[in-house]
Amino acid sequence: EVQLVESGGGLVQPGGSLRLSCVVSGFTLSDYYMDWVRQAPGKGLEWVGRTRNKARSYTTEYDASVKGRFIISRDDSKNTLYLQMNSLKTEDTAVYFCVRAERGVRNNYYFEYWGQGTLVTVSS
Amino acid sequence: DIQMTQSPSSLSASVGDRVTITCRASQAINNYLVWFQQKPGKAPKSLIYDASSLQSGVPSKFSGSGSGTEFSLTITSLQPEDFATYYCHQYHSYPLTFGGGTKVEIK
């Protein structure tokens, strides 16, 4: 059974840093593209960024709103995905979801499995 | 960036109704579209991918259609467990983007 469990959320001051973790089970992390998606309280979904799989050299993509501040990494030996968040802003307040992407028949990747999310609150 | 515009933003329907939600992309996305269902306090659940392919385990009351820039999600015979918020999402190109959501409420 595929499982993704996020942790590391909490209250942080503007300008601060936080690292989220996502421990996965039921599949081999290195085989999969992994994403972070966030949802501000009462708002819609927003993609944060992606790390490709080992075959694609773990290259990354980010939304412009977080590029240069957030870093996605992984430790396949620990079955763990990370989101390092620096220079946090109040508008980064959201539930952060870890997502496994699945390759479609035409080789684009869509979100398939989601974790339960972890809440990050940026406030003074 | 590809903008995804959903309509309506909310709708009221009765148990047993058929409802259709529309999603328009600001440019062609080659059917790289997913529909998600989200219930309060829960993670989104994938219903449809590639615009019209039913995700494994999802009942056939959910169906997706469309091409180019216009897509729709249809739910037949609404049941109490179907009242939720539905999102469309394009995975054609970066940045990946979502529609604003459609909240389906009980009339």
JSON list of C-alpha atoms in Angstrom, two decimals:
[
{"chain": "A", "resi": 1, "resn": "GLU", "atom": "CA", "xyz": [0.00, 0.00, 0.00]},
{"chain": "A", "resi": 2, "resn": "VAL", "atom": "CA", "xyz": [1.33, 3.39, -1.00]},
{"chain": "A", "resi": 3, "resn": "GLN", "atom": "CA", "xyz": [1.64, 5.80, 1.93]},
{"chain": "A", "resi": 4, "resn": "LEU", "atom": "CA", "xyz": [3.05, 9.30, 2.24]},
{"chain": "A", "resi": 5, "resn": "VAL", "atom": "CA", "xyz": [3.34, 10.91, 5.66]},
{"chain": "A", "resi": 6, "resn": "GLU", "atom": "CA", "xyz": [4.37, 14.54, 6.02]},
{"chain": "A", "resi": 7, "resn": "SER", "atom": "CA", "xyz": [5.80, 16.13, 9.13]},
{"chain": "A", "resi": 8, "resn": "GLY", "atom": "CA", "xyz": [7.71, 19.21, 10.22]},
{"chain": "A", "resi": 9, "resn": "GLY", "atom": "CA", "xyz": [5.02, 21.85, 9.99]},
{"chain": "A", "resi": 10, "resn": "GLY", "atom": "CA", "xyz": [4.51, 24.47, 12.65]},
{"chain": "A", "resi": 11, "resn": "LEU", "atom": "CA", "xyz": [4.62, 28.15, 13.48]},
{"chain": "A", "resi": 12, "resn": "VAL", "atom": "CA", "xyz": [7.55, 30.18, 12.15]},
{"chain": "A", "resi": 13, "resn": "GLN", "atom": "CA", "xyz": [8.24, 33.90, 12.02]},
{"chain": "A", "resi": 14, "resn": "PRO", "atom": "CA", "xyz": [8.48, 35.78, 8.72]},
{"chain": "A", "resi": 15, "resn": "GLY", "atom": "CA", "xyz": [12.00, 35.47, 7.35]},
{"chain": "A", "resi": 16, "resn": "GLY", "atom": "CA", "xyz": [12.52, 32.16, 9.12]},
{"chain": "A", "resi": 17, "resn": "SER", "atom": "CA", "xyz": [13.17, 28.68, 7.83]},
{"chain": "A", "resi": 18, "resn": "LEU", "atom": "CA", "xyz": [11.50, 25.31, 8.15]},
{"chain": "A", "resi": 19, "resn": "ARG", "atom": "CA", "xyz": [12.13, 21.87, 6.70]},
{"chain": "A", "resi": 20, "resn": "LEU", "atom": "CA", "xyz": [9.27, 19.53, 5.90]},
{"chain": "A", "resi": 21, "resn": "SER", "atom": "CA", "xyz": [9.71, 15.80, 5.55]},
{"chain": "A", "resi": 22, "resn": "CYS", "atom": "CA", "xyz": [7.62, 13.21, 3.75]},
{"chain": "A", "resi": 23, "resn": "VAL", "atom": "CA", "xyz": [8.27, 9.57, 4.59]},
{"chain": "A", "resi": 24, "resn": "VAL", "atom": "CA", "xyz": [7.00, 7.20, 1.94]},
{"chain": "A", "resi": 25, "resn": "SER", "atom": "CA", "xyz": [6.29, 3.50, 1.92]},
{"chain": "A", "resi": 26, "resn": "GLY", "atom": "CA", "xyz": [4.89, 0.91, -0.44]},
{"chain": "A", "resi": 27, "resn": "PHE", "atom": "CA", "xyz": [7.08, 1.91, -3.39]},
{"chain": "A", "resi": 28, "resn": "THR", "atom": "CA", "xyz": [10.68, 2.67, -4.35]},
{"chain": "A", "resi": 29, "resn": "LEU", "atom": "CA", "xyz": [11.16, 6.41, -3.97]},
{"chain": "A", "resi": 30, "resn": "SER", "atom": "CA", "xyz": [13.98, 6.66, -6.52]},
{"chain": "A", "resi": 31, "resn": "ASP", "atom": "CA", "xyz": [11.66, 5.43, -9.29]},
{"chain": "A", "resi": 32, "resn": "TYR", "atom": "CA", "xyz": [9.19, 8.28, -8.94]},
{"chain": "A", "resi": 33, "resn": "TYR", "atom": "CA", "xyz": [8.72, 11.96, -9.60]},
{"chain": "A", "resi": 34, "resn": "MET", "atom": "CA", "xyz": [7.63, 13.65, -6.38]},
{"chain": "A", "resi": 35, "resn": "ASP", "atom": "CA", "xyz": [5.92, 16.98, -5.85]},
{"chain": "A", "resi": 36, "resn": "TRP", "atom": "CA", "xyz": [4.91, 19.40, -3.16]},
{"chain": "A", "resi": 37, "resn": "VAL", "atom": "CA", "xyz": [1.52, 21.10, -3.41]},
{"chain": "A", "resi": 38, "resn": "ARG", "atom": "CA", "xyz": [0.14, 23.60, -0.92]},
{"chain": "A", "resi": 39, "resn": "GLN", "atom": "CA", "xyz": [-3.23, 24.96, 0.06]},
{"chain": "A", "resi": 40, "resn": "ALA", "atom": "CA", "xyz": [-3.70, 28.18, 1.99]},
{"chain": "A", "resi": 41, "resn": "PRO", "atom": "CA", "xyz": [-6.51, 28.09, 4.57]},
{"chain": "A", "resi": 42, "resn": "GLY", "atom": "CA", "xyz": [-9.84, 28.16, 2.78]},
{"chain": "A", "resi": 43, "resn": "LYS", "atom": "CA", "xyz": [-8.17, 28.55, -0.62]},
{"chain": "A", "resi": 44, "resn": "GLY", "atom": "CA", "xyz": [-7.41, 26.42, -3.65]},
{"chain": "A", "resi": 45, "resn": "LEU", "atom": "CA", "xyz": [-4.47, 24.21, -4.55]},
{"chain": "A", "resi": 46, "resn": "GLU", "atom": "CA", "xyz": [-1.09, 25.59, -5.62]},
{"chain": "A", "resi": 47, "resn": "TRP", "atom": "CA", "xyz": [1.84, 23.61, -6.99]},
{"chain": "A", "resi": 48, "resn": "VAL", "atom": "CA", "xyz": [5.13, 24.31, -5.24]},
{"chain": "A", "resi": 49, "resn": "GLY", "atom": "CA", "xyz": [7.68, 22.19, -7.04]},
{"chain": "A", "resi": 50, "resn": "ARG", "atom": "CA", "xyz": [8.86, 18.81, -8.30]},
{"chain": "A", "resi": 51, "resn": "THR", "atom": "CA", "xyz": [11.85, 16.51, -8.15]},
{"chain": "A", "resi": 52, "resn": "ARG", "atom": "CA", "xyz": [12.23, 14.03, -10.96]},
{"chain": "A", "resi": 53, "resn": "ASN", "atom": "CA", "xyz": [13.35, 10.47, -10.41]},
{"chain": "A", "resi": 54, "resn": "LYS", "atom": "CA", "xyz": [16.82, 8.93, -10.37]},
{"chain": "A", "resi": 55, "resn": "ALA", "atom": "CA", "xyz": [16.64, 8.15, -14.09]},
{"chain": "A", "resi": 56, "resn": "ARG", "atom": "CA", "xyz": [16.19, 11.87, -14.72]},
{"chain": "A", "resi": 57, "resn": "SER", "atom": "CA", "xyz": [18.98, 12.80, -12.31]},
{"chain": "A", "resi": 58, "resn": "TYR", "atom": "CA", "xyz": [16.65, 14.17, -9.65]},
{"chain": "A", "resi": 59, "resn": "THR", "atom": "CA", "xyz": [16.32, 17.46, -11.50]},
{"chain": "A", "resi": 60, "resn": "THR", "atom": "CA", "xyz": [13.86, 19.97, -10.05]},
{"chain": "A", "resi": 61, "resn": "GLU", "atom": "CA", "xyz": [11.22, 22.48, -11.10]},
{"chain": "A", "resi": 62, "resn": "TYR", "atom": "CA", "xyz": [9.70, 25.22, -8.96]},
{"chain": "A", "resi": 63, "resn": "ASP", "atom": "CA", "xyz": [6.86, 27.66, -9.09]},
{"chain": "A", "resi": 64, "resn": "ALA", "atom": "CA", "xyz": [8.06, 31.24, -9.49]},
{"chain": "A", "resi": 65, "resn": "SER", "atom": "CA", "xyz": [6.56, 32.16, -6.10]},
{"chain": "A", "resi": 66, "resn": "VAL", "atom": "CA", "xyz": [9.05, 29.93, -4.26]},
{"chain": "A", "resi": 67, "resn": "LYS", "atom": "CA", "xyz": [12.00, 29.69, -6.64]},
{"chain": "A", "resi": 68, "resn": "GLY", "atom": "CA", "xyz": [15.20, 30.73, -4.90]},
{"chain": "A", "resi": 69, "resn": "ARG", "atom": "CA", "xyz": [13.65, 30.29, -1.45]},
{"chain": "A", "resi": 70, "resn": "PHE", "atom": "CA", "xyz": [12.50, 26.63, -1.39]},
{"chain": "A", "resi": 71, "resn": "ILE", "atom": "CA", "xyz": [14.57, 23.55, -2.14]},
{"chain": "A", "resi": 72, "resn": "ILE", "atom": "CA", "xyz": [13.24, 20.06, -2.78]},
{"chain": "A", "resi": 73, "resn": "SER", "atom": "CA", "xyz": [15.55, 17.16, -2.03]},
{"chain": "A", "resi": 74, "resn": "ARG", "atom": "CA", "xyz": [15.30, 13.52, -1.19]},
{"chain": "A", "resi": 75, "resn": "ASP", "atom": "CA", "xyz": [17.13, 10.74, 0.60]},
{"chain": "A", "resi": 76, "resn": "ASP", "atom": "CA", "xyz": [16.09, 7.56, -1.15]},
{"chain": "A", "resi": 77, "resn": "SER", "atom": "CA", "xyz": [17.90, 5.43, 1.44]},
{"chain": "A", "resi": 78, "resn": "LYS", "atom": "CA", "xyz": [15.58, 6.87, 4.08]},
{"chain": "A", "resi": 79, "resn": "ASN", "atom": "CA", "xyz": [12.50, 6.82, 1.83]},
{"chain": "A", "resi": 80, "resn": "THR", "atom": "CA", "xyz": [12.15, 10.51, 2.56]},
{"chain": "A", "resi": 81, "resn": "LEU", "atom": "CA", "xyz": [11.36, 13.61, 0.52]},
{"chain": "A", "resi": 82, "resn": "TYR", "atom": "CA", "xyz": [12.18, 17.05, 1.88]},
{"chain": "A", "resi": 83, "resn": "LEU", "atom": "CA", "xyz": [11.08, 20.62, 1.37]},
{"chain": "A", "resi": 84, "resn": "GLN", "atom": "CA", "xyz": [13.51, 23.18, 2.76]},
{"chain": "A", "resi": 85, "resn": "MET", "atom": "CA", "xyz": [11.72, 26.51, 3.08]},
{"chain": "A", "resi": 86, "resn": "ASN", "atom": "CA", "xyz": [13.77, 29.66, 3.61]},
{"chain": "A", "resi": 87, "resn": "SER", "atom": "CA", "xyz": [12.93, 33.36, 3.80]},
{"chain": "A", "resi": 88, "resn": "LEU", "atom": "CA", "xyz": [9.37, 32.48, 4.66]},
{"chain": "A", "resi": 89, "resn": "LYS", "atom": "CA", "xyz": [6.59, 34.97, 4.05]},
{"chain": "A", "resi": 90, "resn": "THR", "atom": "CA", "xyz": [3.13, 35.23, 5.56]},
{"chain": "A", "resi": 91, "resn": "GLU", "atom": "CA", "xyz": [1.70, 34.19, 2.19]},
{"chain": "A", "resi": 92, "resn": "ASP", "atom": "CA", "xyz": [3.50, 30.84, 2.51]},
{"chain": "A", "resi": 93, "resn": "THR", "atom": "CA", "xyz": [1.02, 29.88, 5.24]},
{"chain": "A", "resi": 94, "resn": "ALA", "atom": "CA", "xyz": [-0.66, 26.73, 4.00]},
{"chain": "A", "resi": 95, "resn": "VAL", "atom": "CA", "xyz": [-1.10, 23.00, 4.35]},
{"chain": "A", "resi": 96, "resn": "TYR", "atom": "CA", "xyz": [1.72, 21.37, 2.42]},
{"chain": "A", "resi": 97, "resn": "PHE", "atom": "CA", "xyz": [1.03, 18.07, 0.68]},
{"chain": "A", "resi": 98, "resn": "CYS", "atom": "CA", "xyz": [3.59, 15.59, -0.52]},
{"chain": "A", "resi": 99, "resn": "VAL", "atom": "CA", "xyz": [2.45, 13.97, -3.79]},
{"chain": "A", "resi": 100, "resn": "ARG", "atom": "CA", "xyz": [3.65, 11.03, -5.88]},
{"chain": "A", "resi": 101, "resn": "ALA", "atom": "CA", "xyz": [3.36, 11.58, -9.60]},
{"chain": "A", "resi": 102, "resn": "GLU", "atom": "CA", "xyz": [2.51, 8.82, -12.01]},
{"chain": "A", "resi": 103, "resn": "ARG", "atom": "CA", "xyz": [3.75, 8.62, -15.59]},
{"chain": "A", "resi": 104, "resn": "GLY", "atom": "CA", "xyz": [0.94, 8.64, -18.09]},
{"chain": "A", "resi": 105, "resn": "VAL", "atom": "CA", "xyz": [0.90, 6.68, -21.35]},
{"chain": "A", "resi": 106, "resn": "ARG", "atom": "CA", "xyz": [2.11, 9.78, -23.16]},
{"chain": "A", "resi": 107, "resn": "ASN", "atom": "CA", "xyz": [4.98, 10.34, -20.71]},
{"chain": "A", "resi": 108, "resn": "ASN", "atom": "CA", "xyz": [3.63, 13.32, -18.84]},
{"chain": "A", "resi": 109, "resn": "TYR", "atom": "CA", "xyz": [3.31, 13.00, -15.09]},
{"chain": "A", "resi": 110, "resn": "TYR", "atom": "CA", "xyz": [0.13, 13.51, -13.10]},
{"chain": "A", "resi": 111, "resn": "PHE", "atom": "CA", "xyz": [-0.56, 13.58, -9.36]},
{"chain": "A", "resi": 112, "resn": "GLU", "atom": "CA", "xyz": [-1.78, 10.24, -8.10]},
{"chain": "A", "resi": 113, "resn": "TYR", "atom": "CA", "xyz": [-1.07, 9.66, -4.40]},
{"chain": "A", "resi": 114, "resn": "TRP", "atom": "CA", "xyz": [-1.23, 12.38, -1.75]},
{"chain": "A", "resi": 115, "resn": "GLY", "atom": "CA", "xyz": [-0.13, 12.59, 1.85]},
{"chain": "A", "resi": 116, "resn": "GLN", "atom": "CA", "xyz": [-2.42, 14.00, 4.50]},
{"chain": "A", "resi": 117, "resn": "GLY", "atom": "CA", "xyz": [-0.57, 17.32, 4.63]},
{"chain": "A", "resi": 118, "resn": "THR", "atom": "CA", "xyz": [1.22, 19.34, 7.29]},
{"chain": "A", "resi": 119, "resn": "LEU", "atom": "CA", "xyz": [0.31, 22.89, 8.28]},
{"chain": "A", "resi": 120, "resn": "VAL", "atom": "CA", "xyz": [2.87, 25.68, 8.07]},
{"chain": "A", "resi": 121, "resn": "THR", "atom": "CA", "xyz": [1.94, 28.99, 9.68]},
{"chain": "A", "resi": 122, "resn": "VAL", "atom": "CA", "xyz": [4.12, 32.01, 9.03]},
{"chain": "A", "resi": 123, "resn": "SER", "atom": "CA", "xyz": [3.29, 34.73, 11.51]},
{"chain": "A", "resi": 124, "resn": "SER", "atom": "CA", "xyz": [4.92, 37.09, 13.97]},
{"chain": "B", "resi": 1, "resn": "ASP", "atom": "CA", "xyz": [1.61, 30.26, -17.38]},
{"chain": "B", "resi": 2, "resn": "ILE", "atom": "CA", "xyz": [-1.51, 28.28, -18.28]},
{"chain": "B", "resi": 3, "resn": "GLN", "atom": "CA", "xyz": [-4.57, 29.64, -16.48]},
{"chain": "B", "resi": 4, "resn": "MET", "atom": "CA", "xyz": [-7.31, 27.17, -15.58]},
{"chain": "B", "resi": 5, "resn": "THR", "atom": "CA", "xyz": [-10.78, 28.65, -15.18]},
{"chain": "B", "resi": 6, "resn": "GLN", "atom": "CA", "xyz": [-13.48, 26.53, -13.58]},
{"chain": "B", "resi": 7, "resn": "SER", "atom": "CA", "xyz": [-17.19, 27.20, -13.64]},
{"chain": "B", "resi": 8, "resn": "PRO", "atom": "CA", "xyz": [-19.31, 27.45, -11.71]},
{"chain": "B", "resi": 9, "resn": "SER", "atom": "CA", "xyz": [-17.40, 28.23, -8.53]},
{"chain": "B", "resi": 10, "resn": "SER", "atom": "CA", "xyz": [-20.21, 26.62, -6.57]},
{"chain": "B", "resi": 11, "resn": "LEU", "atom": "CA", "xyz": [-23.46, 24.84, -7.22]},
{"chain": "B", "resi": 12, "resn": "SER", "atom": "CA", "xyz": [-26.34, 23.40, -5.23]},
{"chain": "B", "resi": 13, "resn": "ALA", "atom": "CA", "xyz": [-27.78, 20.08, -6.23]},
{"chain": "B", "resi": 14, "resn": "SER", "atom": "CA", "xyz": [-30.00, 17.36, -4.85]},
{"chain": "B", "resi": 15, "resn": "VAL", "atom": "CA", "xyz": [-29.27, 13.71, -4.23]},
{"chain": "B", "resi": 16, "resn": "GLY", "atom": "CA", "xyz": [-29.82, 11.87, -7.49]},
{"chain": "B", "resi": 17, "resn": "ASP", "atom": "CA", "xyz": [-29.02, 14.86, -9.71]},
{"chain": "B", "resi": 18, "resn": "ARG", "atom": "CA", "xyz": [-26.56, 14.92, -12.57]},
{"chain": "B", "resi": 19, "resn": "VAL", "atom": "CA", "xyz": [-24.06, 17.77, -12.49]},
{"chain": "B", "resi": 20, "resn": "THR", "atom": "CA", "xyz": [-21.43, 19.05, -14.91]},
{"chain": "B", "resi": 21, "resn": "ILE", "atom": "CA", "xyz": [-18.43, 21.19, -14.05]},
{"chain": "B", "resi": 22, "resn": "THR", "atom": "CA", "xyz": [-16.45, 22.98, -16.73]},
{"chain": "B", "resi": 23, "resn": "CYS", "atom": "CA", "xyz": [-12.76, 23.82, -16.90]},
{"chain": "B", "resi": 24, "resn": "ARG", "atom": "CA", "xyz": [-11.19, 26.07, -19.52]},
{"chain": "B", "resi": 25, "resn": "ALA", "atom": "CA", "xyz": [-7.46, 26.29, -20.14]},
{"chain": "B", "resi": 26, "resn": "SER", "atom": "CA", "xyz": [-5.88, 29.50, -21.42]},
{"chain": "B", "resi": 27, "resn": "GLN", "atom": "CA", "xyz": [-4.09, 27.47, -24.10]},
{"chain": "B", "resi": 28, "resn": "ALA", "atom": "CA", "xyz": [-4.26, 23.95, -25.50]},
{"chain": "B", "resi": 29, "resn": "ILE", "atom": "CA", "xyz": [-3.07, 21.34, -23.01]},
{"chain": "B", "resi": 30, "resn": "ASN", "atom": "CA", "xyz": [-3.19, 18.20, -25.16]},
{"chain": "B", "resi": 31, "resn": "ASN", "atom": "CA", "xyz": [-5.65, 16.55, -22.75]},
{"chain": "B", "resi": 32, "resn": "TYR", "atom": "CA", "xyz": [-3.14, 16.57, -19.92]},
{"chain": "B", "resi": 33, "resn": "LEU", "atom": "CA", "xyz": [-5.87, 17.24, -17.38]},
{"chain": "B", "resi": 34, "resn": "VAL", "atom": "CA", "xyz": [-6.80, 15.70, -14.06]},
{"chain": "B", "resi": 35, "resn": "TRP", "atom": "CA", "xyz": [-9.96, 16.13, -12.01]},
{"chain": "B", "resi": 36, "resn": "PHE", "atom": "CA", "xyz": [-9.67, 15.92, -8.22]},
{"chain": "B", "resi": 37, "resn": "GLN", "atom": "CA", "xyz": [-12.25, 15.64, -5.47]},
{"chain": "B", "resi": 38, "resn": "GLN", "atom": "CA", "xyz": [-11.45, 17.15, -2.08]},
{"chain": "B", "resi": 39, "resn": "LYS", "atom": "CA", "xyz": [-13.45, 16.89, 1.12]},
{"chain": "B", "resi": 40, "resn": "PRO", "atom": "CA", "xyz": [-12.89, 19.24, 4.09]},
{"chain": "B", "resi": 41, "resn": "GLY", "atom": "CA", "xyz": [-9.70, 18.50, 5.98]},
{"chain": "B", "resi": 42, "resn": "LYS", "atom": "CA", "xyz": [-8.66, 15.78, 3.55]},
{"chain": "B", "resi": 43, "resn": "ALA", "atom": "CA", "xyz": [-6.15, 15.44, 0.75]},
{"chain": "B", "resi": 44, "resn": "PRO", "atom": "CA", "xyz": [-7.40, 15.64, -2.82]},
{"chain": "B", "resi": 45, "resn": "LYS", "atom": "CA", "xyz": [-8.32, 12.40, -4.53]},
{"chain": "B", "resi": 46, "resn": "SER", "atom": "CA", "xyz": [-7.69, 11.83, -8.22]},
{"chain": "B", "resi": 47, "resn": "LEU", "atom": "CA", "xyz": [-10.82, 10.92, -10.19]},
{"chain": "B", "resi": 48, "resn": "ILE", "atom": "CA", "xyz": [-9.93, 11.35, -13.85]},
{"chain": "B", "resi": 49, "resn": "TYR", "atom": "CA", "xyz": [-6.58, 11.69, -15.64]},
{"chain": "B", "resi": 50, "resn": "ASP", "atom": "CA", "xyz": [-5.72, 12.38, -19.29]},
{"chain": "B", "resi": 51, "resn": "ALA", "atom": "CA", "xyz": [-9.03, 14.27, -19.37]},
{"chain": "B", "resi": 52, "resn": "SER", "atom": "CA", "xyz": [-11.21, 11.18, -19.68]},
{"chain": "B", "resi": 53, "resn": "SER", "atom": "CA", "xyz": [-9.48, 8.14, -18.13]},
{"chain": "B", "resi": 54, "resn": "LEU", "atom": "CA", "xyz": [-11.06, 6.91, -14.93]},
{"chain": "B", "resi": 55, "resn": "GLN", "atom": "CA", "xyz": [-8.62, 6.46, -12.06]},
{"chain": "B", "resi": 56, "resn": "SER", "atom": "CA", "xyz": [-8.53, 2.90, -10.69]},
{"chain": "B", "resi": 57, "resn": "GLY", "atom": "CA", "xyz": [-11.16, 2.35, -8.03]},
{"chain": "B", "resi": 58, "resn": "VAL", "atom": "CA", "xyz": [-13.22, 5.41, -8.92]},
{"chain": "B", "resi": 59, "resn": "PRO", "atom": "CA", "xyz": [-16.87, 4.64, -9.70]},
{"chain": "B", "resi": 60, "resn": "SER", "atom": "CA", "xyz": [-18.09, 5.06, -13.26]},
{"chain": "B", "resi": 61, "resn": "LYS", "atom": "CA", "xyz": [-20.59, 7.73, -12.16]},
{"chain": "B", "resi": 62, "resn": "PHE", "atom": "CA", "xyz": [-17.66, 10.11, -12.69]},
{"chain": "B", "resi": 63, "resn": "SER", "atom": "CA", "xyz": [-16.71, 10.88, -16.27]},
{"chain": "B", "resi": 64, "resn": "GLY", "atom": "CA", "xyz": [-14.48, 13.39, -17.97]},
{"chain": "B", "resi": 65, "resn": "SER", "atom": "CA", "xyz": [-14.58, 14.77, -21.48]},
{"chain": "B", "resi": 66, "resn": "GLY", "atom": "CA", "xyz": [-13.24, 17.53, -23.65]},
{"chain": "B", "resi": 67, "resn": "SER", "atom": "CA", "xyz": [-10.20, 18.44, -25.68]},
{"chain": "B", "resi": 68, "resn": "GLY", "atom": "CA", "xyz": [-8.07, 21.40, -26.61]},
{"chain": "B", "resi": 69, "resn": "THR", "atom": "CA", "xyz": [-8.96, 24.01, -24.05]},
{"chain": "B", "resi": 70, "resn": "GLU", "atom": "CA", "xyz": [-12.46, 23.00, -22.90]},
{"chain": "B", "resi": 71, "resn": "PHE", "atom": "CA", "xyz": [-13.05, 20.15, -20.48]},
{"chain": "B", "resi": 72, "resn": "SER", "atom": "CA", "xyz": [-15.84, 18.93, -18.26]},
{"chain": "B", "resi": 73, "resn": "LEU", "atom": "CA", "xyz": [-16.46, 16.61, -15.36]},
{"chain": "B", "resi": 74, "resn": "THR", "atom": "CA", "xyz": [-19.88, 14.98, -15.08]},
{"chain": "B", "resi": 75, "resn": "ILE", "atom": "CA", "xyz": [-21.20, 13.26, -12.00]},
{"chain": "B", "resi": 76, "resn": "THR", "atom": "CA", "xyz": [-24.36, 11.22, -12.38]},
{"chain": "B", "resi": 77, "resn": "SER", "atom": "CA", "xyz": [-26.77, 10.31, -9.62]},
{"chain": "B", "resi": 78, "resn": "LEU", "atom": "CA", "xyz": [-25.23, 12.50, -6.89]},
{"chain": "B", "resi": 79, "resn": "GLN", "atom": "CA", "xyz": [-24.94, 10.80, -3.54]},
{"chain": "B", "resi": 80, "resn": "PRO", "atom": "CA", "xyz": [-24.24, 12.37, -0.13]},
{"chain": "B", "resi": 81, "resn": "GLU", "atom": "CA", "xyz": [-20.58, 11.32, -0.32]},
{"chain": "B", "resi": 82, "resn": "ASP", "atom": "CA", "xyz": [-20.15, 13.25, -3.58]},
{"chain": "B", "resi": 83, "resn": "PHE", "atom": "CA", "xyz": [-20.71, 16.64, -1.98]},
{"chain": "B", "resi": 84, "resn": "ALA", "atom": "CA", "xyz": [-17.21, 18.10, -2.02]},
{"chain": "B", "resi": 85, "resn": "THR", "atom": "CA", "xyz": [-14.98, 20.55, -3.87]},
{"chain": "B", "resi": 86, "resn": "TYR", "atom": "CA", "xyz": [-13.72, 19.57, -7.30]},
{"chain": "B", "resi": 87, "resn": "TYR", "atom": "CA", "xyz": [-10.57, 20.88, -8.96]},
{"chain": "B", "resi": 88, "resn": "CYS", "atom": "CA", "xyz": [-9.18, 20.57, -12.45]},
{"chain": "B", "resi": 89, "resn": "HIS", "atom": "CA", "xyz": [-5.41, 20.57, -12.97]},
{"chain": "B", "resi": 90, "resn": "GLN", "atom": "CA", "xyz": [-3.19, 20.76, -16.05]},
{"chain": "B", "resi": 91, "resn": "TYR", "atom": "CA", "xyz": [0.07, 18.85, -16.28]},
{"chain": "B", "resi": 92, "resn": "HIS", "atom": "CA", "xyz": [0.94, 19.92, -19.82]},
{"chain": "B", "resi": 93, "resn": "SER", "atom": "CA", "xyz": [3.65, 22.38, -18.84]},
{"chain": "B", "resi": 94, "resn": "TYR", "atom": "CA", "xyz": [5.34, 24.15, -15.96]},
{"chain": "B", "resi": 95, "resn": "PRO", "atom": "CA", "xyz": [4.26, 25.76, -13.78]},
{"chain": "B", "resi": 96, "resn": "LEU", "atom": "CA", "xyz": [1.62, 23.13, -13.09]},
{"chain": "B", "resi": 97, "resn": "THR", "atom": "CA", "xyz": [-1.64, 24.90, -12.36]},
{"chain": "B", "resi": 98, "resn": "PHE", "atom": "CA", "xyz": [-5.08, 24.25, -10.92]},
{"chain": "B", "resi": 99, "resn": "GLY", "atom": "CA", "xyz": [-8.54, 25.61, -11.44]},
{"chain": "B", "resi": 100, "resn": "GLY", "atom": "CA", "xyz": [-10.08, 27.61, -8.62]},
{"chain": "B", "resi": 101, "resn": "GLY", "atom": "CA", "xyz": [-12.41, 24.80, -7.56]},
{"chain": "B", "resi": 102, "resn": "THR", "atom": "CA", "xyz": [-16.12, 24.08, -7.70]},
{"chain": "B", "resi": 103, "resn": "LYS", "atom": "CA", "xyz": [-17.92, 23.46, -4.43]},
{"chain": "B", "resi": 104, "resn": "VAL", "atom": "CA", "xyz": [-20.84, 21.07, -4.83]},
{"chain": "B", "resi": 105, "resn": "GLU", "atom": "CA", "xyz": [-23.33, 21.59, -2.02]},
{"chain": "B", "resi": 106, "resn": "ILE", "atom": "CA", "xyz": [-26.55, 19.93, -1.02]},
{"chain": "B", "resi": 107, "resn": "LYS", "atom": "CA", "xyz": [-29.70, 21.79, -2.04]}
]
